[in-house]
Structures are given as structure tokens and as C-alpha cells.
Amino acid sequence: MTTEQRAPMEAAAAGPTVARMVIGGESVDAADGQTFDVVNPAIGRTIATAPLGGREDVDRAVAAAQKAFEDRKGWASWAAGKRGRSLAKLADLIKKSSEELAWLESRNVGKPITGARGEVIGASLVFDYYAGAANKIYGQTIPVSKPGLDLTLREPIGVVGLIVPWNFPLLMASWKVAPALAAGNTAILKPASYTPLTAIRLGELALEAGIPAGVLNVVTGPGGTAGASIAAHPGIGKVAFTGETTTGQEIMRLASGNVKKISLELGGKSPNIVFADADLERFAKESPYSVFDNAGQDCCARSRIIVERAAHEKVVELFADATRNVKVGDPADESTEVGSLVSQKQRDRVKDYIEIGQAEGATIVVGGTAPDDPALADGAYLLPTVFDGVSNDMRIAREEIFGPVVSVIPFDSEEEALRLANATPYGLSGSIWSRDIGKALRAAKALQSGVISVNSNSSVHTEAPFGGYKMSGIGRELGMAALDLYTETKNVYIDLS
Ligand code: NAD
């Protein structure tokens, strides 16, 4: 069955074709009535329209969020446990709506339905986690040098702006919205313009869960206008952003006007270090998914395989074989592992990198083209691509491609492996494969990255901190660490004399 034949079934689950923003508890159009098309990149067709929000809409959302924050009987004043119970209800509603949300995400991003289902459940677990965390945000009593009592209070910041990317729209929104609301803030969420649909549904479900109007507002629209207005707005006390490093730098500049608190989750060029003593079969079986999942559009993608020369040939052979078995196809097909990229523009960008790699002298071992299945001709597909003969100074090894492309780079010593791995302005993620635990731990300590896994593809857990070193970001999301991003600490000294 093709995507088109399946369309009526999907459409039934796809929600409205005219999406509206959520501001102050109302479903609203953009102030000037403008809209933009939301496209399913797997078939190249428009599936919805959404409001083209701008500065005026951000002003409206900030006013609604301020009103909700300042309400003396409102969200910020609720007992923390009561806020937690609302977040738990929202987690439940996400779970109950998981099929609808997963189809929305799959059709909007072009990602496989099975992956989208996992992400929706992941988002509900994030809300569950922060539902439980809401009444565990507490300060300290500090033995200061004077005889009085010194204590700290953890307080919400106020109105926070949350700007998220298109690769994992609902999941990235949950990483920000859940801790921000648990701490008592009110929020404006801005999804990427490619992918506004699940964010809008999240805003609607929050209202259904009993979260008061104005606590979670969703403004859709372009980064350069709606996003920039959030970053610069004097009524917003903090901005949390996930996206490209260059956009993060612009947000820092925009946020400086009122010295906003900032947290940034940015790009990556993560290493996958394979020592010759590793379980090479297991590495090769599992690791294609560490770079080709989500069509490589993953900030944690292990896009550089840094392999000990003694195992180089074997690793390339095993990894290439495993890559040929990755199933690329229609996102609606339950067996598909890699779907479409998010847009034709993104596919063109990745294709340019494939040409750059060839011009730089690297060799394509697998992939490098679109699939030849005519049923996929209208989508933004690309086959998982493995480059061998790469050196770390090539552009394909230095720049974030954000597509299904991996570079294999050999090394001769542990020291060289770590030097190559760290020779990047990024520092988000990375994996180490070895049976020698001492060597693996030395490498884990030496890597300048925020999230590292040993003999495993992934190091992302709801309960554990996530974030980047160097130009991969500022701050740590997830776990209890995220609550630091959404609270102010107030020190109070009481003279007891
Ligand atoms: P992007 O930077 O283009 O856009 C991200 C968001 O910022 C979107 O909502 C966009 O509309 C908005 N935006 C764009 N320009 C803006 C501006 N001037 N002011 C305010 N907002 C603006 O990124 P993308 O293409 O959507 O996402 C891909 C990037 O995100 C990759 O670089 C990837 O590595 C990164 N990413 C990082 C993480 C992480 O946790 N570190 C997670 C996912 C994605």
C-alpha cells in the first residue's frame, strides 16, 4: 500500500487541516491573518496550514503568559504537588492521544511511524518525570560565618520562551515545557515552521489537562520574526533554545537586551570511537542507527567513525553490510527504519555535502544517492551513505551535515583517537567501543562532550543530564539538572540575635 492509498486512514488521525495557535487559552489565527503551508516531505504535499505568527502575536502571548504568572491564585502560586498532578494528567492525555500525535509527527517530519510512536511515548514520560519532580525543587540551609540562619529559595523565573527545532518536534518541546511548568513558570512555545502541528496539539492538551489559560502558549511562525521576537522580548525572562549553533549565537545577541537567562542545545559532530578490541560485530549491527536514525537529522548523530587502523577494513566491511540492510522507505510502513528528510531543501543541502566529500577525495562505500524506488520519487529521500578514506580536516568530517552521512577516519594510537575526536568546535555526544574498561573510561574522561556512551549507541535518558560542551551549547536539560534552567535561587539571611 502506498502512502497515498493510506492517506484517508492517516487523514482520519491527522487532525485539522487548518491549525491555529494557542494564546491565552484560545485557538487563534495570526493577528494579520497570514498563514503558511505545512508539508508532508515524504510525498511533497501540503497537509495543513498554520498561522504565520509575528511580533504582534508574540506580544499577545507574552501578555497572556504574564497575566497567568501574576495571577495571585494562579499557576505559580499553586502548591507544587498540584502543578505536578496537572502535568501527570497531561502525560496521560499525551499517552491516550499517542496514535494521533504519532501520525501527525510522522506525516509532518517524514519520519517512520514506529519511531514517531516511540517519541510520543518518550514525551509523555518526560511529563511524567517532571510531574513527580515538581514538589522536589528545594533550596538549602547554609552554615554561614555569622550566627543567623541562611537559606535559599528556588523560585520560577516568570515568562519563559521555548524555541524548538524540527527534527524531534514534540520530544524537544517536552524537554523544555515540562521542567519550565513544573518550576511554576508560564511559557511561550515556538515550534519550527516546518513542524508546528504537534506543538499546537500539546497546547490544546495542556488546557484539557486543567493547566490554566495562558500558562502554555504556542506561537507558530518563522524563526526570523516570531522566534527573534521571543528572543528579544523584554517581558520574557529566559529563553531556552534547541537548534543550529549559528541560530543560538543570534539568540544570545538578541537576548542580551534584557540580559535573559539562556540555555542552548546546539549542533554536534559526534565521534564513534572503535578500538580494535571491541565487539566489532555488535558495533556494526547497532551503530548504523546511531547516525542514520531520523535520516541523520539528530544533533547526537555519531557522524564520525574513528576506528583503530588494525580493525579499519573489517569495520568498514561490517558497517557497510549493516547499512545496506537499513530499510529506507515510506514512513507509514511499519517496517520502515529511515524515512524522508524534512524537506527537499534539507535533502539538497545533504546532497551538496556528498558532492563535497567526493571532491575532497573521500570514497563512497554505500549510498550517496536517492533510493531508486519510483514510489518514493516525490519525497525528500536519501540512502544512508558511508564515506571511507576521510581525514579529519575534510569539510564532511568537520561540519554538521544533519543527514544520513557518516565518515570513517582511521587512527593508530589511543592518544590520536582522542585528539581526532576532540578536534571539532562541537562537543555534544559520542560513543566508545572497547572491551578494555580502563581504556574506555580513560576515553570517556578525555572526550570533550556532554553525553557519552560506552558500548552503546545512546546516552540520552529522561532522568540524566543532557547538553553540550564547547559550541554545542549552554546548560543541561533532562533530569533534575533541567530545573536549574528554570529557577532563580534566592538567598535569605535571618539575623537571630
Ligand atoms: P534552526 O536553528 O534553524 O531552528 C530552530 C528553531 O529556531 C526553529 O523554531 C526556528 O524557527 C527558530 N529560529 C530560527 N532563526 C531564529 C532567530 N533568528 N531567532 C529566534 N529563533 C529562530 O535549527 P533546525 O534546523 O530547526 O534544527 C536543526 C539543528 O538543531 C541542528 O543543528 C541540530 O544539531 C540542532 N539540534 C540540537 C539538539 C540538542 O539538543 N543539542 C537537538 C535537536 C537539534
Coordinates of C-alpha atoms and ligand atoms in Angstrom, one line a residue:
M1 CA 0.0 0.0 0.0
T2 CA 1.5 3.4 -0.9
T3 CA 1.3 6.5 1.2
E4 CA -1.4 8.0 -1.0
Q5 CA -3.6 4.9 -0.7
R6 CA -3.2 5.0 3.0
A7 CA -3.9 8.7 3.1
P8 CA -7.6 8.5 4.2
M9 CA -6.7 6.3 7.1
E10 CA -3.9 8.7 8.1
A11 CA -6.0 11.8 7.5
A12 CA -8.6 10.5 10.0
A13 CA -5.8 10.6 12.6
A14 CA -4.1 13.7 11.3
G15 CA -6.3 16.3 13.0
P16 CA -7.4 19.6 11.5
T17 CA -6.0 20.8 8.2
V18 CA -6.3 24.4 9.5
A19 CA -4.1 24.7 12.6
R20 CA -4.4 27.6 15.0
M21 CA -2.1 28.9 17.7
V22 CA -2.9 28.7 21.4
I23 CA -2.7 32.0 23.1
G24 CA -4.3 32.8 26.5
G25 CA -6.4 29.6 26.3
E26 CA -7.9 30.4 22.9
S27 CA -7.3 29.0 19.4
V28 CA -6.3 32.0 17.3
D29 CA -5.1 33.0 13.9
A30 CA -2.2 35.3 13.3
A31 CA -3.0 38.9 14.1
D32 CA -2.6 39.8 10.4
G33 CA -4.4 36.6 9.3
Q34 CA -1.4 35.3 7.3
T35 CA -0.8 31.5 7.1
F36 CA 1.9 29.2 5.8
D37 CA 1.7 25.7 4.3
V38 CA 2.7 22.7 6.3
V39 CA 4.1 20.0 4.0
N40 CA 4.5 16.2 4.2
P41 CA 8.0 15.9 2.9
A42 CA 7.6 12.2 2.1
I43 CA 5.0 12.9 -0.6
G44 CA 5.7 16.6 -1.3
R45 CA 2.1 17.7 -0.5
T46 CA 0.6 20.3 1.8
I47 CA -1.2 18.7 4.7
A48 CA -2.2 21.7 6.8
T49 CA -1.9 25.5 7.1
A50 CA -0.7 27.2 10.2
P51 CA -0.7 30.9 11.3
L52 CA 2.3 32.9 10.3
G53 CA 2.8 34.4 13.7
G54 CA 4.9 37.5 14.1
R55 CA 5.8 40.2 16.6
E56 CA 2.3 41.2 17.4
D57 CA 1.4 37.6 18.2
V58 CA 4.4 37.2 20.4
D59 CA 3.3 40.4 22.3
R60 CA -0.2 38.8 22.7
A61 CA 1.3 35.6 24.0
V62 CA 3.7 37.4 26.4
A63 CA 0.8 39.4 27.8
A64 CA -1.3 36.2 28.4
A65 CA 1.7 34.5 30.0
Q66 CA 2.4 37.4 32.2
K67 CA -1.2 37.6 33.3
A68 CA -1.2 33.9 34.1
F69 CA 2.1 34.2 36.0
E70 CA 1.0 37.2 38.1
D71 CA -2.4 35.7 38.9
R72 CA -2.2 35.5 42.7
K73 CA -4.3 32.3 42.8
G74 CA -2.7 31.1 39.5
W75 CA -0.1 28.5 38.4
A76 CA 2.9 29.9 40.2
S77 CA 1.1 30.1 43.5
W78 CA -0.3 26.5 43.3
A79 CA 1.2 24.0 45.6
A80 CA 3.9 22.3 43.7
G81 CA 2.2 18.9 44.1
K82 CA -0.9 20.3 42.4
R83 CA 1.1 21.6 39.5
G84 CA 2.7 18.1 39.3
R85 CA -0.8 16.4 39.2
S86 CA -1.7 18.6 36.2
L87 CA 1.5 17.7 34.5
A88 CA 0.8 14.0 35.2
K89 CA -2.7 14.4 33.6
L90 CA -1.1 16.0 30.6
A91 CA 1.3 13.0 30.4
D92 CA -1.7 10.7 30.4
L93 CA -3.5 12.7 27.7
I94 CA -0.4 12.5 25.5
K95 CA -0.4 8.7 26.0
K96 CA -4.1 8.5 25.2
S97 CA -3.6 10.6 22.1
S98 CA -0.4 8.8 21.1
E99 CA -1.7 7.4 17.8
E100 CA -3.0 10.8 16.6
L101 CA 0.2 12.6 17.7
A102 CA 2.5 10.0 16.1
W103 CA 0.7 10.2 12.8
L104 CA 0.9 14.0 12.9
E105 CA 4.6 13.8 13.6
S106 CA 5.3 11.1 11.0
R107 CA 3.4 13.0 8.3
N108 CA 4.9 16.4 9.2
V109 CA 8.6 15.3 9.5
G110 CA 8.6 12.4 7.1
K111 CA 9.8 10.1 9.9
P112 CA 8.8 6.4 10.2
I113 CA 5.6 5.9 12.2
T114 CA 7.3 3.4 14.5
G115 CA 9.9 6.0 15.5
A116 CA 7.3 8.7 15.9
R117 CA 5.3 6.4 18.3
G118 CA 8.4 6.0 20.4
E119 CA 9.0 9.7 20.5
V120 CA 5.4 10.4 21.6
I121 CA 5.6 7.9 24.4
G122 CA 9.0 9.4 25.3
A123 CA 7.4 12.9 25.5
S124 CA 4.7 11.6 27.9
L125 CA 7.4 10.0 30.1
V126 CA 9.2 13.4 30.3
F127 CA 6.0 15.0 31.5
D128 CA 5.6 12.1 34.0
Y129 CA 9.1 12.7 35.3
Y130 CA 8.6 16.4 35.9
A131 CA 5.2 15.8 37.3
G132 CA 7.0 13.9 40.0
A133 CA 9.8 16.4 40.2
A134 CA 7.5 19.5 40.8
N135 CA 7.5 19.1 44.6
K136 CA 11.2 18.1 44.8
I137 CA 12.6 21.5 43.9
Y138 CA 14.1 22.8 47.1
G139 CA 16.8 25.0 48.5
Q140 CA 19.5 24.6 51.2
T141 CA 20.3 25.8 54.6
I142 CA 23.9 27.1 54.6
P143 CA 26.3 27.4 57.6
V144 CA 27.5 30.9 57.0
S145 CA 30.1 32.7 59.2
K146 CA 27.5 34.8 61.1
P147 CA 25.3 33.3 63.8
G148 CA 22.0 33.8 61.9
L149 CA 20.1 31.3 59.6
D150 CA 20.9 31.3 55.9
L151 CA 18.6 29.6 53.5
T152 CA 17.9 29.5 49.8
L153 CA 14.6 29.6 47.9
R154 CA 14.1 28.2 44.4
E155 CA 11.7 30.4 42.5
P156 CA 10.3 30.4 39.0
I157 CA 11.8 33.0 36.6
G158 CA 8.4 34.2 35.2
V159 CA 7.6 34.1 31.5
V160 CA 10.0 31.8 29.5
G161 CA 10.4 31.5 25.8
L162 CA 11.0 28.0 24.4
I163 CA 12.2 27.7 20.8
V164 CA 12.5 24.2 19.3
P165 CA 13.7 22.6 16.1
W166 CA 12.0 20.3 13.5
N167 CA 13.8 17.1 14.0
F168 CA 12.0 15.8 17.1
P169 CA 9.3 18.4 17.5
L170 CA 7.2 17.1 20.3
L171 CA 10.0 15.4 22.2
M172 CA 12.2 18.6 22.1
A173 CA 9.1 20.6 23.2
S174 CA 8.5 18.2 26.2
W175 CA 12.2 18.6 27.3
K176 CA 11.5 22.3 27.8
V177 CA 7.8 22.7 28.6
A178 CA 7.7 20.0 31.3
P179 CA 10.5 21.4 33.6
A180 CA 9.6 25.0 32.9
L181 CA 6.0 24.4 34.0
A182 CA 7.0 22.1 36.9
A183 CA 9.0 25.0 38.4
G184 CA 6.0 27.4 38.2
N185 CA 6.9 29.4 35.1
T186 CA 4.5 30.3 32.3
A187 CA 5.7 29.7 28.7
I188 CA 5.6 30.6 25.1
L189 CA 6.5 27.6 22.9
K190 CA 7.6 28.2 19.3
P191 CA 7.9 25.2 17.1
A192 CA 10.0 25.2 13.9
S193 CA 8.0 26.4 10.9
Y194 CA 8.4 23.1 9.1
T195 CA 6.7 21.3 12.0
P196 CA 4.1 23.2 14.0
L197 CA 1.4 20.5 14.3
T198 CA 2.3 18.5 17.5
A199 CA 3.2 21.7 19.4
I200 CA -0.2 23.1 18.8
R201 CA -1.8 19.8 19.9
L202 CA 0.3 19.9 23.1
G203 CA -1.0 23.4 23.8
E204 CA -4.6 22.2 23.4
L205 CA -4.0 19.1 25.5
A206 CA -2.4 21.2 28.3
L207 CA -5.7 23.1 28.6
E208 CA -7.6 19.8 28.6
A209 CA -5.4 18.7 31.5
G210 CA -6.5 21.6 33.6
I211 CA -3.4 23.7 33.1
P212 CA -4.8 27.3 33.3
A213 CA -5.2 29.5 30.2
G214 CA -2.0 31.5 29.4
V215 CA 0.3 29.1 31.2
L216 CA 1.4 27.4 27.9
N217 CA 1.0 29.5 24.8
V218 CA 2.0 28.2 21.4
V219 CA 3.0 30.7 18.7
T220 CA 3.8 29.4 15.2
G221 CA 5.8 31.3 12.6
P222 CA 9.3 31.8 11.1
G223 CA 12.4 32.0 13.3
G224 CA 13.5 35.3 11.9
T225 CA 10.3 37.1 13.0
A226 CA 8.3 35.1 15.6
G227 CA 11.5 33.4 17.1
A228 CA 13.5 36.6 17.1
S229 CA 10.7 38.5 18.8
I230 CA 10.7 35.9 21.6
A231 CA 14.5 36.0 22.0
A232 CA 14.4 39.8 22.2
H233 CA 11.2 40.4 24.1
P234 CA 11.7 42.4 27.3
G235 CA 8.7 40.7 29.0
I236 CA 10.5 37.3 28.8
G237 CA 13.0 36.4 31.5
K238 CA 14.6 33.3 30.0
V239 CA 14.9 31.7 26.6
A240 CA 15.6 28.1 26.0
F241 CA 16.6 27.1 22.5
T242 CA 17.4 24.0 20.5
G243 CA 18.7 24.3 17.0
E244 CA 21.7 25.3 14.9
T245 CA 24.8 26.8 16.6
T246 CA 24.6 29.9 14.3
T247 CA 21.0 30.5 15.4
G248 CA 22.0 30.0 19.0
Q249 CA 24.6 32.7 18.6
E250 CA 22.0 35.1 17.1
I251 CA 19.7 34.3 20.0
M252 CA 22.4 35.2 22.5
R253 CA 22.8 38.5 20.8
L254 CA 19.0 39.1 20.8
A255 CA 18.6 38.0 24.4
S256 CA 21.3 40.4 25.7
G257 CA 18.9 43.4 25.6
N258 CA 17.3 42.5 28.9
V259 CA 20.0 40.0 30.0
K260 CA 17.8 37.0 29.7
K261 CA 18.8 33.7 31.2
I262 CA 19.8 31.5 28.3
S263 CA 20.1 27.7 27.7
L264 CA 21.2 26.4 24.4
E265 CA 21.2 22.9 22.9
L266 CA 23.1 23.3 19.6
G267 CA 24.7 21.3 16.9
G268 CA 27.1 18.3 17.0
K269 CA 29.7 16.3 15.1
S270 CA 29.9 13.4 17.4
P271 CA 32.6 10.7 17.3
N272 CA 32.0 7.0 17.4
I273 CA 35.4 5.6 18.6
V274 CA 36.1 1.9 17.8
F275 CA 39.1 0.2 19.4
A276 CA 40.3 -3.0 17.7
D277 CA 39.5 -5.0 20.9
A278 CA 35.8 -4.1 20.7
D279 CA 32.9 -6.5 19.8
L280 CA 33.0 -5.3 16.2
E281 CA 30.0 -7.4 15.1
R282 CA 27.9 -5.8 17.7
F283 CA 29.2 -2.3 16.9
A284 CA 28.4 -2.8 13.2
K285 CA 24.9 -4.2 13.9
E286 CA 23.9 -1.4 16.2
S287 CA 25.8 1.7 15.1
P288 CA 24.1 2.4 11.7
Y289 CA 21.1 3.5 13.9
S290 CA 23.3 5.9 15.8
V291 CA 23.8 8.0 12.7
F292 CA 21.0 7.1 10.3
D293 CA 18.0 7.1 12.6
N294 CA 15.7 10.1 11.9
A295 CA 17.5 10.2 8.5
G296 CA 20.6 11.5 10.3
Q297 CA 18.8 14.6 11.4
D298 CA 19.8 14.2 15.0
C299 CA 22.1 16.5 17.0
C300 CA 23.6 13.4 18.6
A301 CA 24.3 11.6 15.3
R302 CA 27.6 9.7 15.6
S303 CA 28.7 11.1 12.2
R304 CA 32.4 10.3 12.5
I305 CA 33.5 6.7 13.0
I306 CA 37.1 7.0 14.4
V307 CA 38.4 3.4 14.1
E308 CA 41.7 1.8 15.1
R309 CA 43.7 1.0 12.0
A310 CA 44.0 -2.7 12.8
A311 CA 40.2 -3.0 12.7
H312 CA 39.6 -0.4 9.9
E313 CA 39.0 -2.8 7.0
K314 CA 36.8 -5.2 9.0
V315 CA 34.7 -2.3 10.5
V316 CA 34.1 -0.7 7.1
E317 CA 33.0 -4.1 5.6
L318 CA 30.7 -5.0 8.6
F319 CA 29.3 -1.5 8.9
A320 CA 28.6 -1.2 5.1
D321 CA 26.8 -4.5 5.1
A322 CA 24.7 -3.5 8.1
T323 CA 23.9 -0.1 6.4
R324 CA 22.7 -1.9 3.2
N325 CA 20.2 -3.7 5.4
V326 CA 18.7 -0.5 6.9
K327 CA 15.2 -0.3 5.4
V328 CA 14.6 3.1 3.7
G329 CA 11.0 3.7 2.6
D330 CA 7.5 5.1 3.1
P331 CA 7.2 6.4 6.7
A332 CA 3.7 4.9 7.0
D333 CA 5.1 1.4 6.5
E334 CA 5.6 -0.3 9.9
S335 CA 8.8 -1.9 8.7
T336 CA 10.5 1.3 7.6
E337 CA 13.6 2.4 9.6
V338 CA 14.6 5.5 7.7
G339 CA 12.0 7.8 6.1
S340 CA 12.3 11.1 4.2
L341 CA 14.3 14.1 5.2
V342 CA 12.3 17.0 6.5
S343 CA 12.3 19.0 3.2
Q344 CA 13.7 19.0 -0.3
K345 CA 15.9 21.9 0.8
Q346 CA 17.5 19.8 3.5
R347 CA 18.0 16.9 1.1
D348 CA 19.7 19.3 -1.4
R349 CA 22.0 20.5 1.4
V350 CA 23.0 16.9 2.3
K351 CA 23.5 16.1 -1.4
D352 CA 25.8 19.1 -1.7
Y353 CA 27.9 17.6 1.2
I354 CA 28.0 14.2 -0.6
E355 CA 29.5 16.0 -3.6
I356 CA 31.9 18.0 -1.4
G357 CA 33.1 14.7 0.2
Q358 CA 33.8 13.2 -3.2
A359 CA 35.5 16.3 -4.4
E360 CA 37.7 16.3 -1.3
G361 CA 38.8 12.7 -2.2
A362 CA 36.7 10.6 0.1
T363 CA 35.2 7.3 -1.2
I364 CA 31.5 6.4 -1.1
V365 CA 31.3 2.8 0.1
V366 CA 27.4 2.6 0.3
G367 CA 24.6 5.0 -0.7
G368 CA 25.3 8.5 -2.0
T369 CA 22.0 8.8 -4.0
A370 CA 18.3 8.8 -3.6
P371 CA 16.6 5.3 -3.5
D372 CA 15.6 4.2 -7.0
D373 CA 12.1 3.1 -5.9
P374 CA 9.7 5.1 -8.1
A375 CA 7.1 5.1 -5.3
L376 CA 9.5 7.4 -3.3
A377 CA 10.2 9.8 -6.2
D378 CA 8.2 12.7 -4.8
G379 CA 9.7 12.5 -1.3
A380 CA 13.0 14.0 0.1
Y381 CA 14.7 10.6 0.4
L382 CA 18.4 9.8 0.5
L383 CA 20.1 6.5 1.1
P384 CA 22.3 6.1 4.2
T385 CA 25.8 7.0 3.0
V386 CA 29.2 5.8 4.2
F387 CA 32.3 7.6 3.3
D388 CA 35.7 5.9 3.7
G389 CA 39.2 7.5 3.2
V390 CA 38.2 10.6 5.2
S391 CA 40.6 12.8 7.1
N392 CA 39.5 15.0 9.9
D393 CA 40.3 18.2 8.0
M394 CA 37.8 17.5 5.3
R395 CA 34.5 19.5 5.4
I396 CA 32.4 16.3 5.7
A397 CA 34.3 15.5 8.9
R398 CA 34.2 19.0 10.3
E399 CA 30.7 20.4 9.6
E400 CA 27.4 19.2 10.8
I401 CA 25.7 17.7 7.8
F402 CA 22.4 16.8 9.5
G403 CA 21.6 14.0 7.1
P404 CA 22.3 10.2 6.7
V405 CA 26.1 10.5 6.1
V406 CA 28.9 9.0 8.1
S407 CA 32.7 9.4 7.7
V408 CA 35.2 6.7 8.6
I409 CA 38.6 8.0 9.9
P410 CA 41.4 5.6 11.0
F411 CA 43.7 6.2 13.9
D412 CA 46.9 4.5 15.2
S413 CA 47.0 5.2 19.0
E414 CA 44.6 6.0 21.8
E415 CA 46.1 9.5 22.0
E416 CA 45.4 10.1 18.3
A417 CA 41.9 8.8 18.6
L418 CA 41.1 11.3 21.4
R419 CA 42.9 14.1 19.6
L420 CA 40.8 13.5 16.4
A421 CA 37.6 13.1 18.4
N422 CA 38.1 16.4 20.2
A423 CA 39.3 18.3 17.1
T424 CA 35.9 19.9 16.5
P425 CA 34.2 23.1 17.8
Y426 CA 31.3 20.9 18.9
G427 CA 31.1 18.7 22.0
L428 CA 27.6 17.2 22.3
S429 CA 27.8 13.4 22.2
G430 CA 29.9 10.4 21.4
S431 CA 30.4 6.6 21.8
I432 CA 33.4 4.5 22.7
W433 CA 33.6 0.8 21.8
S434 CA 36.1 -1.4 23.6
R435 CA 36.3 -4.5 25.8
D436 CA 39.0 -2.8 27.9
I437 CA 37.1 -0.9 30.6
G438 CA 40.1 1.1 31.7
K439 CA 40.7 2.3 28.1
A440 CA 37.0 3.1 27.6
L441 CA 36.9 5.1 30.9
R442 CA 40.1 7.0 30.0
A443 CA 38.5 7.9 26.7
A444 CA 35.2 8.8 28.3
K445 CA 37.0 11.2 30.7
A446 CA 39.1 12.7 27.9
L447 CA 36.3 13.4 25.5
Q448 CA 35.1 17.0 25.5
S449 CA 31.5 16.1 25.1
G450 CA 28.4 16.3 27.4
V451 CA 26.8 12.9 26.7
I452 CA 28.9 9.8 26.2
S453 CA 28.0 6.1 25.9
V454 CA 30.3 3.1 26.2
N455 CA 29.5 0.0 24.1
S456 CA 26.1 1.6 23.4
N457 CA 24.6 3.8 20.8
S458 CA 22.7 6.2 23.0
S459 CA 23.3 8.2 26.2
V460 CA 20.0 10.0 26.4
H461 CA 17.8 9.3 29.4
T462 CA 14.9 11.3 30.8
E463 CA 16.5 11.0 34.2
A464 CA 20.0 12.1 33.3
P465 CA 21.5 15.4 32.2
F466 CA 21.8 16.2 28.5
G467 CA 23.8 19.0 26.9
G468 CA 26.9 20.1 25.2
Y469 CA 30.5 21.3 25.7
K470 CA 32.0 24.0 23.6
M471 CA 29.9 25.2 20.7
S472 CA 27.2 22.5 21.3
G473 CA 25.5 24.6 24.0
I474 CA 25.0 26.0 27.4
G475 CA 23.2 24.3 30.3
R476 CA 21.8 20.8 30.8
E477 CA 18.3 19.6 30.0
L478 CA 16.6 16.5 31.3
G479 CA 17.0 15.0 34.8
M480 CA 16.9 17.2 37.9
A481 CA 19.5 19.4 36.2
A482 CA 16.9 21.0 33.9
L483 CA 15.2 22.5 36.9
D484 CA 18.2 24.8 37.4
L485 CA 17.5 26.3 34.0
Y486 CA 14.0 27.3 35.0
T487 CA 14.5 28.6 38.5
E488 CA 16.2 31.6 40.2
T489 CA 17.9 31.0 43.5
K490 CA 17.2 33.5 46.2
N491 CA 19.5 33.6 49.3
V492 CA 17.8 34.7 52.6
Y493 CA 19.7 35.5 55.7
I494 CA 17.9 35.8 59.0
D495 CA 19.6 37.6 61.9
L496 CA 18.7 35.6 65.0
S497 CA 20.4 37.8 67.6
Ligands
NAD1 P1 17.3 26.2 13.5 O1 18.3 26.8 14.3 O2 17.2 26.6 12.0 O3 15.8 26.4 14.1 C1 15.5 26.1 15.4 C2 14.4 26.9 15.9 O4 14.8 28.3 16.0 C3 13.2 27.0 15.0 O5 12.0 27.1 15.8 C4 13.4 28.3 14.2 O6 12.2 28.8 13.7 C5 14.0 29.1 15.3 N1 14.8 30.3 14.7 C6 15.4 30.4 13.6 N2 16.0 31.6 13.5 C7 15.8 32.3 14.6 C8 16.1 33.5 15.1 N3 16.9 34.4 14.4 N4 15.7 33.9 16.4 C9 14.9 33.0 17.1 N5 14.6 31.8 16.7 C10 15.0 31.4 15.4 O7 17.5 24.6 13.6 P2 16.7 23.5 12.9 O8 17.2 23.4 11.5 O9 15.3 23.5 13.2 O10 17.3 22.2 13.7 C11 18.5 21.6 13.4 C12 19.6 22.0 14.3 O11 19.2 21.7 15.7 C13 20.8 21.2 14.2 O12 22.0 22.0 14.2 C14 20.9 20.2 15.3 O13 22.1 19.7 15.7 C15 20.2 21.1 16.4 N6 19.7 20.2 17.4 C16 20.3 20.2 18.6 C17 19.8 19.4 19.7 C18 20.5 19.4 21.0 O14 19.8 19.0 22.0 N7 21.7 19.8 21.1 C19 18.6 18.7 19.5 C20 18.0 18.7 18.2 C21 18.5 19.5 17.2

